[in-house]
XYZ file of C-alpha atoms in Angstrom:
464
model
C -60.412 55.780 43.427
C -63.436 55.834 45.482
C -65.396 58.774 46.617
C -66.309 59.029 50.203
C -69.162 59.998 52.098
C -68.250 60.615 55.325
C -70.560 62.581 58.197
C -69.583 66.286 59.491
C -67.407 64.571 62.698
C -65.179 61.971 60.284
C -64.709 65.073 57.694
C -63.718 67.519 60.487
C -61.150 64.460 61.988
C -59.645 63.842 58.791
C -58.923 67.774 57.802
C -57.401 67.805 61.365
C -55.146 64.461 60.412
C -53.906 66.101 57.051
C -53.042 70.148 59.016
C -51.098 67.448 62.505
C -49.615 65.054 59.695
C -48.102 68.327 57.705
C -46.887 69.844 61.040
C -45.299 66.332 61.541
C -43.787 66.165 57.923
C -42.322 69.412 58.675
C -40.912 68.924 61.695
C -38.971 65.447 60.508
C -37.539 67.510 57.840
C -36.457 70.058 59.906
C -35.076 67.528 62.147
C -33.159 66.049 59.925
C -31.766 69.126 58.250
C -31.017 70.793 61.412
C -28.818 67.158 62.134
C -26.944 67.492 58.963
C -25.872 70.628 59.852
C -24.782 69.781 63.321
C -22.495 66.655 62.319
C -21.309 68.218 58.886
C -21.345 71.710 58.752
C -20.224 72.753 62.400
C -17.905 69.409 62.916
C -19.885 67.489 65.851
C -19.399 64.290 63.828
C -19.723 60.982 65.034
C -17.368 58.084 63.228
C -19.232 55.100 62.735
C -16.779 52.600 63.533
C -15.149 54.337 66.712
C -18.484 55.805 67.922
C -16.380 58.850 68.591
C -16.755 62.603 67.557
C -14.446 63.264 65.065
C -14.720 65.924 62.389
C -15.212 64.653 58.449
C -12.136 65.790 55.783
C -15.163 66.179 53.361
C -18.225 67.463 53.480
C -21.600 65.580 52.107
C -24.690 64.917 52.103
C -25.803 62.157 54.639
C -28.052 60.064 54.116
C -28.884 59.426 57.882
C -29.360 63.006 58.917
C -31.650 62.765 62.404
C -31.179 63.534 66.069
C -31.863 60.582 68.262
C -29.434 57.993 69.149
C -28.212 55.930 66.186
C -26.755 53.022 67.252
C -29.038 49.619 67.326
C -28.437 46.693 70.149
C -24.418 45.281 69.684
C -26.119 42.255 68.308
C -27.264 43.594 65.051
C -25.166 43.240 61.879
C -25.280 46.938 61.033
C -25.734 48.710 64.084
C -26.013 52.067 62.493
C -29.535 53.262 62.297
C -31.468 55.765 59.341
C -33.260 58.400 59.763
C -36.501 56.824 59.309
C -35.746 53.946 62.263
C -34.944 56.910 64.151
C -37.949 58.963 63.950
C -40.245 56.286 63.933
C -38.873 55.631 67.461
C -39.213 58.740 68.709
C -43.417 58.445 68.187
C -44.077 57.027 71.450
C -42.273 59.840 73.161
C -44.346 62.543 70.781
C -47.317 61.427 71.583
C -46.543 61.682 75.410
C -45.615 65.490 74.884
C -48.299 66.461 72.181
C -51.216 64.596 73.389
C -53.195 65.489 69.989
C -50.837 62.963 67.671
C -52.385 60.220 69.933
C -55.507 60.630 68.277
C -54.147 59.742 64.864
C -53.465 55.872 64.148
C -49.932 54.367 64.753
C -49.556 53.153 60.998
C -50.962 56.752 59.527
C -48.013 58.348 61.413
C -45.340 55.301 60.631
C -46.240 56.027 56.760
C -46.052 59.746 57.051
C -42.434 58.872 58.110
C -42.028 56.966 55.283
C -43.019 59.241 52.912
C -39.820 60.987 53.670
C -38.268 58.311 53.724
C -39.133 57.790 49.811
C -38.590 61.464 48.851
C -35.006 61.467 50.401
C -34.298 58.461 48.450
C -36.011 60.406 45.428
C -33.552 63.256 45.810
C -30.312 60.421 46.524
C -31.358 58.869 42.508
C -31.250 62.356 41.072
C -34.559 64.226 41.391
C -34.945 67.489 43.973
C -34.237 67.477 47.174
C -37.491 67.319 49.887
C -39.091 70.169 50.253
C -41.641 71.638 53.160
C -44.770 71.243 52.567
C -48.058 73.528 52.611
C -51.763 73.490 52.355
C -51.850 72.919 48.665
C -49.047 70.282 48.181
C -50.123 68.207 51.214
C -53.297 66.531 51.254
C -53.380 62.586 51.611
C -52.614 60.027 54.306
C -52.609 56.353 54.574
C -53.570 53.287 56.134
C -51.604 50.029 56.083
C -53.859 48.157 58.733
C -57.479 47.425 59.797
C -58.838 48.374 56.504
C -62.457 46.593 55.784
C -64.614 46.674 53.228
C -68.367 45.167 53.487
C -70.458 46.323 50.376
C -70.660 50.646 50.318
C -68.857 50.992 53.834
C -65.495 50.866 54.260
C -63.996 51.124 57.780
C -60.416 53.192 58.763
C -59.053 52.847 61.989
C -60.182 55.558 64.897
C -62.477 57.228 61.902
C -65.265 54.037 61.890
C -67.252 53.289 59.194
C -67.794 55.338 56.219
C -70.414 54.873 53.666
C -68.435 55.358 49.910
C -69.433 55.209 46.427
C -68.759 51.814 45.439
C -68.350 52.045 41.511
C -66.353 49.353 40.637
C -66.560 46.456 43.184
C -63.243 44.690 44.544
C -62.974 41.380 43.409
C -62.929 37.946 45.184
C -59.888 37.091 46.745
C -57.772 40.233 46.440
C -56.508 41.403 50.222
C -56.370 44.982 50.819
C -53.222 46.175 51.461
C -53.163 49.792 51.797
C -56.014 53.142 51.609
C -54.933 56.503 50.936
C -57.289 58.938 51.765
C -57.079 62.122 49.252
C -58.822 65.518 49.816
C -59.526 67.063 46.754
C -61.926 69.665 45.582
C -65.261 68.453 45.513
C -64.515 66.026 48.705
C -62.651 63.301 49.888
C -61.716 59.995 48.264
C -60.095 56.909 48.784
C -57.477 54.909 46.416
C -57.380 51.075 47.839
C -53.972 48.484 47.278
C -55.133 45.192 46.435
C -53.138 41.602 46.365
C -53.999 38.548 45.298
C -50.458 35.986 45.441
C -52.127 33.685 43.130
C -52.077 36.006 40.360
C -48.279 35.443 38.725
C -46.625 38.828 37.743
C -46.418 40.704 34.517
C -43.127 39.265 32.808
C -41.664 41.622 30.042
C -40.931 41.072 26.511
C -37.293 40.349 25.848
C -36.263 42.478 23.000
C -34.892 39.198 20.822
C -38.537 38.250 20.679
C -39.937 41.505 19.588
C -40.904 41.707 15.632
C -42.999 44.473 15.291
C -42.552 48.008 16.457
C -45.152 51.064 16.443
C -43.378 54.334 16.609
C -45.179 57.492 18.298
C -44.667 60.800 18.014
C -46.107 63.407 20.810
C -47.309 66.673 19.641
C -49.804 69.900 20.269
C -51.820 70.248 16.932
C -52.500 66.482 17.106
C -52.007 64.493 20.375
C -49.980 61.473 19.210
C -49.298 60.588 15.371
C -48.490 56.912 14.673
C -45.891 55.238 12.378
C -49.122 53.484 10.559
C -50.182 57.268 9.217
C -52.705 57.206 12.230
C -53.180 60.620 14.431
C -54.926 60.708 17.211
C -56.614 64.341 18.177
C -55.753 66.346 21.118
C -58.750 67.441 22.757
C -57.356 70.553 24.198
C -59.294 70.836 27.726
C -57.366 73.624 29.247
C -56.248 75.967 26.289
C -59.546 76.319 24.240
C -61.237 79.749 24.542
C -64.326 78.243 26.548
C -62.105 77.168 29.010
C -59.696 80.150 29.315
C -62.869 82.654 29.284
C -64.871 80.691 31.691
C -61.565 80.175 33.989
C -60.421 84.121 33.760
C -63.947 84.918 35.150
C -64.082 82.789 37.720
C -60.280 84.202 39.206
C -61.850 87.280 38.171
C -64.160 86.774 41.058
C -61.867 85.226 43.147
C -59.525 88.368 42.883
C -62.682 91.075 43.893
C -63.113 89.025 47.229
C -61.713 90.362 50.313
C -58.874 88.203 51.410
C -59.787 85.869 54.186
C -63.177 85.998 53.437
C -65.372 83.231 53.580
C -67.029 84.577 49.832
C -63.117 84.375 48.588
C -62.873 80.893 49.630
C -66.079 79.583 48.116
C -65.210 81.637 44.647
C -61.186 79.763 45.139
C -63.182 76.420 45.527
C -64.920 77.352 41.935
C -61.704 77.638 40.437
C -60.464 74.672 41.944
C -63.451 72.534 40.781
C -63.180 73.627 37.168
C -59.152 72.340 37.147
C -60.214 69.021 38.524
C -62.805 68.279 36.313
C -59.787 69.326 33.403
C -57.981 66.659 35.041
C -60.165 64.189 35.467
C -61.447 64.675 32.001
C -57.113 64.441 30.734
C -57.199 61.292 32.581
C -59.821 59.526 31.131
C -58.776 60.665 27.762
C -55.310 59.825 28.101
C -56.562 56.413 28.783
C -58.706 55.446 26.039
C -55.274 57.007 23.708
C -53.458 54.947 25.809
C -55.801 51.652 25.319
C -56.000 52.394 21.494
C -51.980 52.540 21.086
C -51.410 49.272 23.271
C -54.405 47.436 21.355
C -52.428 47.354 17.951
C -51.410 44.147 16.799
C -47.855 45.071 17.601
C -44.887 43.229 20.170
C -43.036 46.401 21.268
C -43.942 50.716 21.111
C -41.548 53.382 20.814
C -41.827 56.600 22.072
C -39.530 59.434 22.377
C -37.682 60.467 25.677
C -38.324 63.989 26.228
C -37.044 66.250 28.981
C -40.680 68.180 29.381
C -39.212 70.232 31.803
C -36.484 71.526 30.035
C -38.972 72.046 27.048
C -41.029 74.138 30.046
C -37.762 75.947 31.212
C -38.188 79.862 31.063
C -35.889 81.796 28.551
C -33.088 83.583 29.144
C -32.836 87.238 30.034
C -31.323 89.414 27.264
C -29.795 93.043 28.695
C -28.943 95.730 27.168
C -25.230 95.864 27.580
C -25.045 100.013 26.824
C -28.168 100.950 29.543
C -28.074 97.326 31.441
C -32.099 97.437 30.596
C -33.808 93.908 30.164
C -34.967 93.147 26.469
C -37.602 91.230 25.017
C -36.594 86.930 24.988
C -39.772 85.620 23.743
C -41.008 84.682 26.811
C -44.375 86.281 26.798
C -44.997 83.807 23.673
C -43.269 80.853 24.850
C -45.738 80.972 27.862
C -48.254 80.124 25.288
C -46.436 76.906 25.033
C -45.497 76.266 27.727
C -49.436 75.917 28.514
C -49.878 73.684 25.638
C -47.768 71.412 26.874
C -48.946 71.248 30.517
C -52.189 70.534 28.651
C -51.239 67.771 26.884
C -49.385 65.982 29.755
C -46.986 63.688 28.006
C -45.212 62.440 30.742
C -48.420 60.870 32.296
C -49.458 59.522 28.888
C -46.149 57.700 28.392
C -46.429 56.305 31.951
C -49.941 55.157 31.179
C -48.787 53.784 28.067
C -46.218 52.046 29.788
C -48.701 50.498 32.609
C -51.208 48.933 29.764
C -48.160 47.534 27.497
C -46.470 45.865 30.702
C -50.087 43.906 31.155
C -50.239 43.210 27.843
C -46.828 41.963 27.600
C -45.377 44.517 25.434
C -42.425 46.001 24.950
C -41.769 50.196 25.739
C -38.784 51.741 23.961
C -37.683 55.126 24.976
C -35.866 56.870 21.953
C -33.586 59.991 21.489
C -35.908 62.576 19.714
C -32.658 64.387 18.362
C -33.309 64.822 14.757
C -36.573 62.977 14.312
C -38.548 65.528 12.971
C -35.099 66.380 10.661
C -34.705 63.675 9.097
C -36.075 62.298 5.668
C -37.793 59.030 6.053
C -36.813 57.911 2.442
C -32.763 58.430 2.094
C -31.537 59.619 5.467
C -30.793 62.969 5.125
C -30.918 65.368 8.033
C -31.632 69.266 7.685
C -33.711 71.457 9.837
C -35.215 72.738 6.520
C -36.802 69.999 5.298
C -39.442 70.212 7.237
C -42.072 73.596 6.653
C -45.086 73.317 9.396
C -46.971 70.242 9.185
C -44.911 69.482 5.803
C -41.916 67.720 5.289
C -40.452 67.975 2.231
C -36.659 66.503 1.738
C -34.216 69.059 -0.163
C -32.594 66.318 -1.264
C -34.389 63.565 -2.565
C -37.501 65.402 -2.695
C -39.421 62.779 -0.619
C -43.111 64.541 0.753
C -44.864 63.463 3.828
C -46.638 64.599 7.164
C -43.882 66.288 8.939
C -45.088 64.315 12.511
C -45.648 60.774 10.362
C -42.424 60.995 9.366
C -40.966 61.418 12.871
C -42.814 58.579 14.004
C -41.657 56.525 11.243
C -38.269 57.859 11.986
C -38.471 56.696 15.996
C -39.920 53.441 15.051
C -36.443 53.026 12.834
C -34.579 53.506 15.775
C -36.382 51.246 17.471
C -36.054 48.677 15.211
C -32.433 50.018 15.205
C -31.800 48.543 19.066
C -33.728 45.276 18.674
C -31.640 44.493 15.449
C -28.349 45.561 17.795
C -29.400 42.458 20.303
C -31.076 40.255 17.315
C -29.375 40.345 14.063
C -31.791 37.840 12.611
C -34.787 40.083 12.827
C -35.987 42.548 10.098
C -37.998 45.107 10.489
C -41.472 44.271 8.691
C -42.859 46.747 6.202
C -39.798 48.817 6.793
C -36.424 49.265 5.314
C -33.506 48.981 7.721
C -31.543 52.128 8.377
C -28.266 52.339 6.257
C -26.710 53.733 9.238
C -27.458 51.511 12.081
C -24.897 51.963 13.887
C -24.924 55.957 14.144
C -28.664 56.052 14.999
C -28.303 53.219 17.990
C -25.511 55.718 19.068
C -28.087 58.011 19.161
C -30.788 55.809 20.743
C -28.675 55.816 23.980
C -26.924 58.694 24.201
C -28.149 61.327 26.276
C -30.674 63.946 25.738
C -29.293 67.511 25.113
C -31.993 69.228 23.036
C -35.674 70.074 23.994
C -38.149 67.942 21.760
C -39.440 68.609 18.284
C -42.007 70.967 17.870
C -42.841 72.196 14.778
C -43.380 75.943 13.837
C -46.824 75.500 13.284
C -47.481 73.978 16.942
C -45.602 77.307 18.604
C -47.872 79.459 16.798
C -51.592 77.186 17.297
C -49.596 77.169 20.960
C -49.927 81.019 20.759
C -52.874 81.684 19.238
């Protein structure tokens, strides 16, 4: 990611692209909603294969939801039509009745389609349906043509040249394939798609090849403890008290502004400066962790699968069935947590994690955390009192250890647990095989139902 440097006219263009491209984004959802409702909910259905209106026995969710006509030429193979073909058609025409569009470039609007495109098929694999967008949650666009780059100028189509910050050069031979410009606190910047077709792809591991295995275990009091009785620190960049004090007073100021005032926007750009350089400074970190874990002389990493928002969920309400008051649910301390572990950003570490092992040719192996931090390393046994804090101490066998080393030894068991399931012949090395193999690979790809393993003593460093 590049940062720009553009003059007072390409700066004032490009905050009028990103308020025209949300109106746009908007109005293709609403389209498309409002056509759902028409041909499902109210019965002006058209069949596909009679072309006739006929009203559906069952109602669902379609995946081609958008006024316009949807039939292609009687050529085509599949003459139906999506949503996306549909609205991307209909540009021409918009730009005849809202003349301002036609100052944006063709491709800028074609991928603004597309975007919704990619979060309808988001919400069709399982995650939330599209959702309007505002001011805050909408602030890139992006170019798929007539991109150049010559030295510290780049140029975008209908914007011209634009002098950048050109920290890391792009390599010989690589054609640019995309720029998506990003406004962000301090600015705008630029994230650039390279190719090069000479360059063969990353091919993975297969798991009959892998030998060695690194289990990792994610925490709060320490960022990530490794099976090899490594920890790695967590640096804590939102919930330390310089942070927190310096971040209250600058709100603080925010909050004494009078709304709509040029003074409250300045102080809100404060506030928003100090949580990008948080980020930036999460990023960075997360990468070196994630560098450091890929570097070990290992073939394959396991990490645990954990449903971070679940973990994040809010608590449920507890009334008072005699005066139907609410009680307390621990929710005022679980927000303490629930900070912690927007902090630490686990989900972006794994996916970094993930990125780096893929070029390195290693293997990633997602594991059930269900009883991980439980269970005794040395014989087996499970019981949510064997483990006190940072301690784990088995009430069986007696077996002592670091409560999150264990856990990581644990995953890395179960890992080992899954490549012995596809490759009997391999053994894990400097590790004894489970007894029960055959329960914990159940477990290994079963699904999730509990929250992850946090200890007592990360809730309460959480809350502190």
């Amino acid at each position: 990611m590049y940062k720009l440097r553009p003059n007072i006219t390409q700066s004032t263009k490009m905050a009028n692209w990103v308020d025209i491209l949300r109106s746009h984004y908007n109005w293709c959802l609403n389209d498309r909603l409002t056509q759902y409702a028409q041909q499902f909910i109210q019965g002006d259905y058209c069949d596909i294969r009679t072309k006739s209106l006929a009203c559906p026995l069952t109602c669902f969710v379609s995946k081609n939801g958008a006024s316009g006509e949807p039939w292609k030429s009687s050529g085509d193979k599949n003459p139906r039509r999506n949503a996306g073909m549909i609205q991307d058609a209909a540009l021409p025409e918009l730009k005849k009745a809202r003349p301002w569009y036609g100052g944006i470039d063709s491709t800028v609007l074609q991928q603004n389609v597309k975007r919704l495109d990619i979060a309808y098929k988001n919400f069709f694999d399982g995650r939330g349906f599209p959702k309007f967008k505002n001011r805050s949650n909408f602030t890139s666009f992006t170019f798929v043509m007539g991109v150049k780059v010559q030295g510290n100028k780049i140029y975008l189509p209908k914007l011209g040249w634009m002098r950048f910050y050109n920290s890391r050069p792009i390599p010989d031979g690589f054609k640019i394939k995309a720029a998506t410009i990003r406004k962000r606190q301090d600015g705008w910047y630029v994230s650039i798609r390279i190719e090069d077709k000479a360059i063969p792809d990353y091919i993975a591991r297969p798991l009959s090849d892998v030998k060695s295995i690194i289990g990792c275990d994610l925490g709060i009091t320490k960022l990530v403890h490794l099976s090899d009785n490594h920890q790695i620190d967590n640096p804590k960049l939102l919930t330390n008290k310089k942070t927190k004090r310096v971040l209250k007073i600058r709100q603080r100021r925010v909050n004494r502004k009078v709304k709509g005032s040029n003074n409250r926007k300045k102080a809100a750009t404060n506030v928003g400066r100090l949580h990008k350089n948080i980020a930036d400074k999460r990023q960075a970190y997360q990468w070196k962790t994630a560098n450091k874990i890929v570097a070990r002389n290992v073939d394959a990493i396991a990490v645990e699968n954990l449903n971070v928002s679940a973990m994040k969920r809010r608590c449920k309400p507890k009334i008072d069935e005699e005066t139907g008051r609410f009680l307390k649910n621990g929710q005022s301390r679980k927000r303490g947590l629930n900070r912690s572990i927007s902090d630490v950003s686990w989900s972006d570490l794994i996916l970094k994690i993930e990125y780096l092992a893929a070029k390195h040719g290693k293997v990633v192996i997602k594991i059930n955390p269900k009883h991980t931090s439980q269970k005794c390393q040395n014989c087996g046994h499970i019981d949510a009192s064997n483990r006190d804090g940072e301690k784990f101490i088995c009430t069986q066998c007696g077996y002592l250890a670091h409560a999150d080393i264990n856990a990581a030894k644990n995953i890395r068991d179960r890992a080992f647990s899954i490549v012995l399931g596809d490759s009997k012949e391999l053994e894990p090395q400097g590790s004894k095989r489970p007894k029960n193999c055959k329960e914990i690979s159940r477990c290994s790809v079963s699904k999730r139902r509990e929250p992850g393993n946090l200890s007592n003593q990360d809730i309460k460093i959480a809350i502190s």
